[in-house]
Amino acid sequence: MAQETLPERPAAADAAGRAGTAQAAEAGAARPARLRRGGRAGWPRILLALAGGLVLWLAFPPADLTPLAPVGVALLTLALRGLPARTGAWLGFAGGVAFFVPVLDGIVKVGPDGWIVLSLIQALYWAPMGAGIALVTRLPGWPVWTAALWVAQEAVRGRVPFGGFPWARLAFSQTASAFTPWAAVGGAPLVTFLTALVGELTAYAVVATAGARRGLRPHRAGARPVAVALAVSTAVVGGAFLIPTPTGGKTVTVAVIQGNVPRLGLDFLGQRRAVLDNHVRRTHELAARVRAGQLPRPELVVWPENASDLDPFAEPDAYAAIDGAVKDIGVPVLVGALVDTPDGQKVENRGIVWDPRTGPGDYYVKRHPVPFGEYLPFRSLLTKLITRFERIPRDFAKGTRSGVLRLGPTTIGDVICFEVAYDKEVRDVSAGSLLVVQTNNATYGRTSLPPQQIAMSRLRAIEHGRTILVAATSGISAVVAPDGRMLYRSREFVPDMHVAAVPARTSRTVADRLGAAPEWALVLLAVGAVAAAARSTARQDEGN
């Protein structure tokens, strides 16, 4: 047989193969070097982004170093400026991790895994914001566009998915600062925007100064952006002092009851009767002190969320205990109670108006139950994978109407716990002369979460010009004046009560009249800026 011979490989193909192999080897050798340099961003920028997140965390309670919020914004922007959008996205995520992991540390009480997963999910929202900042910093006037991106990020994070998670918004770090009065004009979104704007102007001044020092622009030209940044920042801070924060109004004497819980931890709900008895006992004590002339008689009383985890309509003993306490104090009491739905399939988290003569009447059902806490999406799957979810045997029903209720001589706007973080839920009840936050923080006691919730209440007081009564099972309970001043603040895990004469107001703020319009205007501004920057970048790439 004739021996077959293979065709010779062309020399050009051999050369190409050798070149490809050499390129692959060079790429493999370059990877460790690129990692040592910190990738495309570089370690200086990575560290700057991480520092921005950590500095921003310190602006929130319990540290309350509020001036650091603009500094954190500035550091993150300096890290992102000039990067490709894709690099800006992952660097934004890194800054988000550095921020959310410590700011949400109270979630560790539920479980370390839940804390880390929630923090990482929240940090993901900073990825598109990081990409957007990297893009729009190429545009003239970029401090305005980047500040609007903070509002856009919070708007999405506070709505998607499952109704969103608006905790740790930039505005909630500024509840006792020069930015706070702006809440009465444009609500929390405007406070976020102006806080971010001052941070972005700081970054703008740093960039201009650095450019002048490197000789990239004349010193006189470098001084101009600094002067603009200083002038606008001064106008933002100074303008806040011109915003009226009225505190007058018809005086109503109120009482807030904090009954306390038997002990810390998730299992405190198993001691439902003890929690109810604590609030009943404290109300009887209030009545006795009123009769003795030690305290003024209140015109209304507020109990916290979960003051009765026993359904008073199904448990005669619970009904009798509540009714006896209300009759003893002799004025209407807003009772936080869990009530079975008529079909018994779900639970309603209610604030019930309980009258000393007619008993339970009007009520509010929490409209925004907490996903994975009060109801379980994908229940059939998740209960098989995570046994801890067995602690949620039934879902909480969602209320369908706002919590504006008549309580004694006035109307109140009731929100329950987590809802105070949502602009719409609070805005919907701002027609009440007083705002009430019924909450149960026992699971997260002695963490950063209760003081962060109080900070939100302070901002809401100014935003809507209302006194806010915060009643918590274990603390922190509070009375906040319409101008944001703390009139009373309880300690945690002690029984407590407080009686105070507070203004019940009916006038509306500018923020009430504008509603969500400032937020949507800023979101559209951010989207338009990103679109313009993307088009400009695409044209430059085509030109190259």
mmCIF file with all atom_site columns, N, CA, C and O in Angstrom, residues 133-169:
data_model
loop_
_atom_site.group_PDB
_atom_site.id
_atom_site.type_symbol
_atom_site.label_atom_id
_atom_site.label_alt_id
_atom_site.label_comp_id
_atom_site.label_asym_id
_atom_site.label_entity_id
_atom_site.label_seq_id
_atom_site.pdbx_PDB_ins_code
_atom_site.Cartn_x
_atom_site.Cartn_y
_atom_site.Cartn_z
_atom_site.occupancy
_atom_site.B_iso_or_equiv
_atom_site.pdbx_formal_charge
_atom_site.auth_seq_id
_atom_site.auth_comp_id
_atom_site.auth_asym_id
_atom_site.auth_atom_id
_atom_site.pdbx_PDB_model_num
ATOM 1   N N  . ILE A 1 133 ? -22.375 57.675 37.439 1.00 0.00 ? 133 ILE A N  1
ATOM 2   C CA . ILE A 1 133 ? -21.469 58.740 37.882 1.00 0.00 ? 133 ILE A CA 1
ATOM 3   C C  . ILE A 1 133 ? -20.227 58.774 37.003 1.00 0.00 ? 133 ILE A C  1
ATOM 4   O O  . ILE A 1 133 ? -19.738 59.851 36.613 1.00 0.00 ? 133 ILE A O  1
ATOM 5   N N  . ALA A 1 134 ? -19.684 57.590 36.677 1.00 0.00 ? 134 ALA A N  1
ATOM 6   C CA . ALA A 1 134 ? -18.508 57.545 35.806 1.00 0.00 ? 134 ALA A CA 1
ATOM 7   C C  . ALA A 1 134 ? -18.799 58.206 34.459 1.00 0.00 ? 134 ALA A C  1
ATOM 8   O O  . ALA A 1 134 ? -17.930 58.875 33.879 1.00 0.00 ? 134 ALA A O  1
ATOM 9   N N  . LEU A 1 135 ? -20.023 58.034 33.960 1.00 0.00 ? 135 LEU A N  1
ATOM 10  C CA . LEU A 1 135 ? -20.379 58.636 32.680 1.00 0.00 ? 135 LEU A CA 1
ATOM 11  C C  . LEU A 1 135 ? -20.614 60.140 32.777 1.00 0.00 ? 135 LEU A C  1
ATOM 12  O O  . LEU A 1 135 ? -20.043 60.921 32.009 1.00 0.00 ? 135 LEU A O  1
ATOM 13  N N  . VAL A 1 136 ? -21.469 60.559 33.724 1.00 0.00 ? 136 VAL A N  1
ATOM 14  C CA . VAL A 1 136 ? -21.913 61.956 33.708 1.00 0.00 ? 136 VAL A CA 1
ATOM 15  C C  . VAL A 1 136 ? -20.849 62.915 34.221 1.00 0.00 ? 136 VAL A C  1
ATOM 16  O O  . VAL A 1 136 ? -20.970 64.130 33.995 1.00 0.00 ? 136 VAL A O  1
ATOM 17  N N  . THR A 1 137 ? -19.811 62.417 34.873 1.00 0.00 ? 137 THR A N  1
ATOM 18  C CA . THR A 1 137 ? -18.736 63.329 35.281 1.00 0.00 ? 137 THR A CA 1
ATOM 19  C C  . THR A 1 137 ? -17.943 63.847 34.085 1.00 0.00 ? 137 THR A C  1
ATOM 20  O O  . THR A 1 137 ? -17.058 64.698 34.242 1.00 0.00 ? 137 THR A O  1
ATOM 21  N N  . ARG A 1 138 ? -18.250 63.354 32.902 1.00 0.00 ? 138 ARG A N  1
ATOM 22  C CA . ARG A 1 138 ? -17.622 63.874 31.686 1.00 0.00 ? 138 ARG A CA 1
ATOM 23  C C  . ARG A 1 138 ? -18.380 65.067 31.121 1.00 0.00 ? 138 ARG A C  1
ATOM 24  O O  . ARG A 1 138 ? -17.918 65.707 30.169 1.00 0.00 ? 138 ARG A O  1
ATOM 25  N N  . LEU A 1 139 ? -19.562 65.353 31.693 1.00 0.00 ? 139 LEU A N  1
ATOM 26  C CA . LEU A 1 139 ? -20.401 66.440 31.188 1.00 0.00 ? 139 LEU A CA 1
ATOM 27  C C  . LEU A 1 139 ? -20.123 67.733 31.945 1.00 0.00 ? 139 LEU A C  1
ATOM 28  O O  . LEU A 1 139 ? -19.724 67.704 33.125 1.00 0.00 ? 139 LEU A O  1
ATOM 29  N N  . PRO A 1 140 ? -20.350 68.887 31.313 1.00 0.00 ? 140 PRO A N  1
ATOM 30  C CA . PRO A 1 140 ? -20.308 70.148 32.068 1.00 0.00 ? 140 PRO A CA 1
ATOM 31  C C  . PRO A 1 140 ? -21.396 70.141 33.140 1.00 0.00 ? 140 PRO A C  1
ATOM 32  O O  . PRO A 1 140 ? -22.482 69.581 32.953 1.00 0.00 ? 140 PRO A O  1
ATOM 33  N N  . GLY A 1 141 ? -21.106 70.760 34.260 1.00 0.00 ? 141 GLY A N  1
ATOM 34  C CA . GLY A 1 141 ? -22.088 70.827 35.348 1.00 0.00 ? 141 GLY A CA 1
ATOM 35  C C  . GLY A 1 141 ? -22.325 69.500 36.038 1.00 0.00 ? 141 GLY A C  1
ATOM 36  O O  . GLY A 1 141 ? -23.385 69.280 36.638 1.00 0.00 ? 141 GLY A O  1
ATOM 37  N N  . TRP A 1 142 ? -21.329 68.607 36.012 1.00 0.00 ? 142 TRP A N  1
ATOM 38  C CA . TRP A 1 142 ? -21.543 67.244 36.501 1.00 0.00 ? 142 TRP A CA 1
ATOM 39  C C  . TRP A 1 142 ? -21.919 67.141 37.980 1.00 0.00 ? 142 TRP A C  1
ATOM 40  O O  . TRP A 1 142 ? -22.578 66.155 38.370 1.00 0.00 ? 142 TRP A O  1
ATOM 41  N N  . PRO A 1 143 ? -21.584 68.073 38.869 1.00 0.00 ? 143 PRO A N  1
ATOM 42  C CA . PRO A 1 143 ? -22.056 67.913 40.254 1.00 0.00 ? 143 PRO A CA 1
ATOM 43  C C  . PRO A 1 143 ? -23.576 67.823 40.373 1.00 0.00 ? 143 PRO A C  1
ATOM 44  O O  . PRO A 1 143 ? -24.098 67.104 41.227 1.00 0.00 ? 143 PRO A O  1
ATOM 45  N N  . VAL A 1 144 ? -24.304 68.542 39.518 1.00 0.00 ? 144 VAL A N  1
ATOM 46  C CA . VAL A 1 144 ? -25.774 68.489 39.568 1.00 0.00 ? 144 VAL A CA 1
ATOM 47  C C  . VAL A 1 144 ? -26.263 67.119 39.112 1.00 0.00 ? 144 VAL A C  1
ATOM 48  O O  . VAL A 1 144 ? -27.135 66.507 39.749 1.00 0.00 ? 144 VAL A O  1
ATOM 49  N N  . TRP A 1 145 ? -25.704 66.609 38.028 1.00 0.00 ? 145 TRP A N  1
ATOM 50  C CA . TRP A 1 145 ? -26.188 65.333 37.481 1.00 0.00 ? 145 TRP A CA 1
ATOM 51  C C  . TRP A 1 145 ? -25.849 64.172 38.423 1.00 0.00 ? 145 TRP A C  1
ATOM 52  O O  . TRP A 1 145 ? -26.667 63.263 38.589 1.00 0.00 ? 145 TRP A O  1
ATOM 53  N N  . THR A 1 146 ? -24.663 64.205 38.999 1.00 0.00 ? 146 THR A N  1
ATOM 54  C CA . THR A 1 146 ? -24.290 63.116 39.906 1.00 0.00 ? 146 THR A CA 1
ATOM 55  C C  . THR A 1 146 ? -25.147 63.142 41.171 1.00 0.00 ? 146 THR A C  1
ATOM 56  O O  . THR A 1 146 ? -25.518 62.088 41.700 1.00 0.00 ? 146 THR A O  1
ATOM 57  N N  . ALA A 1 147 ? -25.476 64.336 41.671 1.00 0.00 ? 147 ALA A N  1
ATOM 58  C CA . ALA A 1 147 ? -26.350 64.427 42.845 1.00 0.00 ? 147 ALA A CA 1
ATOM 59  C C  . ALA A 1 147 ? -27.732 63.866 42.533 1.00 0.00 ? 147 ALA A C  1
ATOM 60  O O  . ALA A 1 147 ? -28.351 63.183 43.360 1.00 0.00 ? 147 ALA A O  1
ATOM 61  N N  . ALA A 1 148 ? -28.228 64.128 41.319 1.00 0.00 ? 148 ALA A N  1
ATOM 62  C CA . ALA A 1 148 ? -29.534 63.584 40.919 1.00 0.00 ? 148 ALA A CA 1
ATOM 63  C C  . ALA A 1 148 ? -29.487 62.061 40.832 1.00 0.00 ? 148 ALA A C  1
ATOM 64  O O  . ALA A 1 148 ? -30.494 61.383 41.091 1.00 0.00 ? 148 ALA A O  1
ATOM 65  N N  . LEU A 1 149 ? -28.335 61.503 40.498 1.00 0.00 ? 149 LEU A N  1
ATOM 66  C CA . LEU A 1 149 ? -28.207 60.045 40.437 1.00 0.00 ? 149 LEU A CA 1
ATOM 67  C C  . LEU A 1 149 ? -28.404 59.397 41.804 1.00 0.00 ? 149 LEU A C  1
ATOM 68  O O  . LEU A 1 149 ? -28.902 58.276 41.896 1.00 0.00 ? 149 LEU A O  1
ATOM 69  N N  . TRP A 1 150 ? -28.018 60.075 42.875 1.00 0.00 ? 150 TRP A N  1
ATOM 70  C CA . TRP A 1 150 ? -28.261 59.541 44.217 1.00 0.00 ? 150 TRP A CA 1
ATOM 71  C C  . TRP A 1 150 ? -29.764 59.417 44.473 1.00 0.00 ? 150 TRP A C  1
ATOM 72  O O  . TRP A 1 150 ? -30.231 58.431 45.049 1.00 0.00 ? 150 TRP A O  1
ATOM 73  N N  . VAL A 1 151 ? -30.520 60.404 44.027 1.00 0.00 ? 151 VAL A N  1
ATOM 74  C CA . VAL A 1 151 ? -31.972 60.352 44.196 1.00 0.00 ? 151 VAL A CA 1
ATOM 75  C C  . VAL A 1 151 ? -32.556 59.219 43.360 1.00 0.00 ? 151 VAL A C  1
ATOM 76  O O  . VAL A 1 151 ? -33.444 58.475 43.822 1.00 0.00 ? 151 VAL A O  1
ATOM 77  N N  . ALA A 1 152 ? -32.079 59.056 42.132 1.00 0.00 ? 152 ALA A N  1
ATOM 78  C CA . ALA A 1 152 ? -32.587 57.998 41.263 1.00 0.00 ? 152 ALA A CA 1
ATOM 79  C C  . ALA A 1 152 ? -32.303 56.620 41.855 1.00 0.00 ? 152 ALA A C  1
ATOM 80  O O  . ALA A 1 152 ? -33.166 55.725 41.826 1.00 0.00 ? 152 ALA A O  1
ATOM 81  N N  . GLN A 1 153 ? -31.106 56.449 42.383 1.00 0.00 ? 153 GLN A N  1
ATOM 82  C CA . GLN A 1 153 ? -30.754 55.161 43.003 1.00 0.00 ? 153 GLN A CA 1
ATOM 83  C C  . GLN A 1 153 ? -31.680 54.848 44.165 1.00 0.00 ? 153 GLN A C  1
ATOM 84  O O  . GLN A 1 153 ? -32.185 53.720 44.296 1.00 0.00 ? 153 GLN A O  1
ATOM 85  N N  . GLU A 1 154 ? -31.941 55.847 45.012 1.00 0.00 ? 154 GLU A N  1
ATOM 86  C CA . GLU A 1 154 ? -32.811 55.625 46.165 1.00 0.00 ? 154 GLU A CA 1
ATOM 87  C C  . GLU A 1 154 ? -34.264 55.399 45.738 1.00 0.00 ? 154 GLU A C  1
ATOM 88  O O  . GLU A 1 154 ? -34.997 54.643 46.382 1.00 0.00 ? 154 GLU A O  1
ATOM 89  N N  . ALA A 1 155 ? -34.677 56.047 44.655 1.00 0.00 ? 155 ALA A N  1
ATOM 90  C CA . ALA A 1 155 ? -36.050 55.859 44.164 1.00 0.00 ? 155 ALA A CA 1
ATOM 91  C C  . ALA A 1 155 ? -36.273 54.421 43.722 1.00 0.00 ? 155 ALA A C  1
ATOM 92  O O  . ALA A 1 155 ? -37.318 53.822 44.006 1.00 0.00 ? 155 ALA A O  1
ATOM 93  N N  . VAL A 1 156 ? -35.294 53.844 43.042 1.00 0.00 ? 156 VAL A N  1
ATOM 94  C CA . VAL A 1 156 ? -35.418 52.447 42.603 1.00 0.00 ? 156 VAL A CA 1
ATOM 95  C C  . VAL A 1 156 ? -35.290 51.504 43.797 1.00 0.00 ? 156 VAL A C  1
ATOM 96  O O  . VAL A 1 156 ? -36.093 50.577 43.961 1.00 0.00 ? 156 VAL A O  1
ATOM 97  N N  . ARG A 1 157 ? -34.316 51.744 44.636 1.00 0.00 ? 157 ARG A N  1
ATOM 98  C CA . ARG A 1 157 ? -34.074 50.859 45.789 1.00 0.00 ? 157 ARG A CA 1
ATOM 99  C C  . ARG A 1 157 ? -35.257 50.847 46.740 1.00 0.00 ? 157 ARG A C  1
ATOM 100 O O  . ARG A 1 157 ? -35.530 49.844 47.400 1.00 0.00 ? 157 ARG A O  1
ATOM 101 N N  . GLY A 1 158 ? -35.974 51.953 46.809 1.00 0.00 ? 158 GLY A N  1
ATOM 102 C CA . GLY A 1 158 ? -37.117 52.039 47.701 1.00 0.00 ? 158 GLY A CA 1
ATOM 103 C C  . GLY A 1 158 ? -38.403 51.498 47.115 1.00 0.00 ? 158 GLY A C  1
ATOM 104 O O  . GLY A 1 158 ? -39.456 51.570 47.768 1.00 0.00 ? 158 GLY A O  1
ATOM 105 N N  . ARG A 1 159 ? -38.341 50.916 45.909 1.00 0.00 ? 159 ARG A N  1
ATOM 106 C CA . ARG A 1 159 ? -39.552 50.418 45.269 1.00 0.00 ? 159 ARG A CA 1
ATOM 107 C C  . ARG A 1 159 ? -39.430 49.006 44.725 1.00 0.00 ? 159 ARG A C  1
ATOM 108 O O  . ARG A 1 159 ? -40.431 48.295 44.597 1.00 0.00 ? 159 ARG A O  1
ATOM 109 N N  . VAL A 1 160 ? -38.230 48.579 44.367 1.00 0.00 ? 160 VAL A N  1
ATOM 110 C CA . VAL A 1 160 ? -38.043 47.314 43.657 1.00 0.00 ? 160 VAL A CA 1
ATOM 111 C C  . VAL A 1 160 ? -36.997 46.477 44.376 1.00 0.00 ? 160 VAL A C  1
ATOM 112 O O  . VAL A 1 160 ? -35.924 46.994 44.715 1.00 0.00 ? 160 VAL A O  1
ATOM 113 N N  . PRO A 1 161 ? -37.226 45.161 44.574 1.00 0.00 ? 161 PRO A N  1
ATOM 114 C CA . PRO A 1 161 ? -38.475 44.428 44.381 1.00 0.00 ? 161 PRO A CA 1
ATOM 115 C C  . PRO A 1 161 ? -39.276 44.388 45.685 1.00 0.00 ? 161 PRO A C  1
ATOM 116 O O  . PRO A 1 161 ? -38.828 44.881 46.718 1.00 0.00 ? 161 PRO A O  1
ATOM 117 N N  . PHE A 1 162 ? -40.425 43.794 45.658 1.00 0.00 ? 162 PHE A N  1
ATOM 118 C CA . PHE A 1 162 ? -41.287 43.592 46.836 1.00 0.00 ? 162 PHE A CA 1
ATOM 119 C C  . PHE A 1 162 ? -41.571 44.901 47.570 1.00 0.00 ? 162 PHE A C  1
ATOM 120 O O  . PHE A 1 162 ? -41.654 44.941 48.792 1.00 0.00 ? 162 PHE A O  1
ATOM 121 N N  . GLY A 1 163 ? -41.703 45.997 46.823 1.00 0.00 ? 163 GLY A N  1
ATOM 122 C CA . GLY A 1 163 ? -41.964 47.283 47.453 1.00 0.00 ? 163 GLY A CA 1
ATOM 123 C C  . GLY A 1 163 ? -40.721 48.003 47.910 1.00 0.00 ? 163 GLY A C  1
ATOM 124 O O  . GLY A 1 163 ? -40.790 49.123 48.422 1.00 0.00 ? 163 GLY A O  1
ATOM 125 N N  . GLY A 1 164 ? -39.539 47.390 47.729 1.00 0.00 ? 164 GLY A N  1
ATOM 126 C CA . GLY A 1 164 ? -38.275 48.060 48.003 1.00 0.00 ? 164 GLY A CA 1
ATOM 127 C C  . GLY A 1 164 ? -37.863 48.064 49.456 1.00 0.00 ? 164 GLY A C  1
ATOM 128 O O  . GLY A 1 164 ? -38.581 47.609 50.355 1.00 0.00 ? 164 GLY A O  1
ATOM 129 N N  . PHE A 1 165 ? -36.655 48.611 49.679 1.00 0.00 ? 165 PHE A N  1
ATOM 130 C CA . PHE A 1 165 ? -36.073 48.707 51.013 1.00 0.00 ? 165 PHE A CA 1
ATOM 131 C C  . PHE A 1 165 ? -35.397 50.080 51.125 1.00 0.00 ? 165 PHE A C  1
ATOM 132 O O  . PHE A 1 165 ? -34.224 50.237 50.799 1.00 0.00 ? 165 PHE A O  1
ATOM 133 N N  . PRO A 1 166 ? -36.139 51.110 51.557 1.00 0.00 ? 166 PRO A N  1
ATOM 134 C CA . PRO A 1 166 ? -35.604 52.476 51.539 1.00 0.00 ? 166 PRO A CA 1
ATOM 135 C C  . PRO A 1 166 ? -34.783 52.842 52.771 1.00 0.00 ? 166 PRO A C  1
ATOM 136 O O  . PRO A 1 166 ? -34.556 54.025 53.041 1.00 0.00 ? 166 PRO A O  1
ATOM 137 N N  . TRP A 1 167 ? -34.365 51.867 53.539 1.00 0.00 ? 167 TRP A N  1
ATOM 138 C CA . TRP A 1 167 ? -33.546 52.146 54.723 1.00 0.00 ? 167 TRP A CA 1
ATOM 139 C C  . TRP A 1 167 ? -32.206 52.735 54.292 1.00 0.00 ? 167 TRP A C  1
ATOM 140 O O  . TRP A 1 167 ? -31.716 52.489 53.209 1.00 0.00 ? 167 TRP A O  1
ATOM 141 N N  . ALA A 1 168 ? -31.601 53.539 55.172 1.00 0.00 ? 168 ALA A N  1
ATOM 142 C CA . ALA A 1 168 ? -30.255 54.099 54.953 1.00 0.00 ? 168 ALA A CA 1
ATOM 143 C C  . ALA A 1 168 ? -30.172 54.983 53.711 1.00 0.00 ? 168 ALA A C  1
ATOM 144 O O  . ALA A 1 168 ? -29.165 54.987 53.008 1.00 0.00 ? 168 ALA A O  1
ATOM 145 N N  . ARG A 1 169 ? -31.243 55.729 53.454 1.00 0.00 ? 169 ARG A N  1
ATOM 146 C CA . ARG A 1 169 ? -31.166 56.747 52.405 1.00 0.00 ? 169 ARG A CA 1
ATOM 147 C C  . ARG A 1 169 ? -30.301 57.899 52.902 1.00 0.00 ? 169 ARG A C  1
ATOM 148 O O  . ARG A 1 169 ? -30.228 58.172 54.099 1.00 0.00 ? 169 ARG A O  1
#
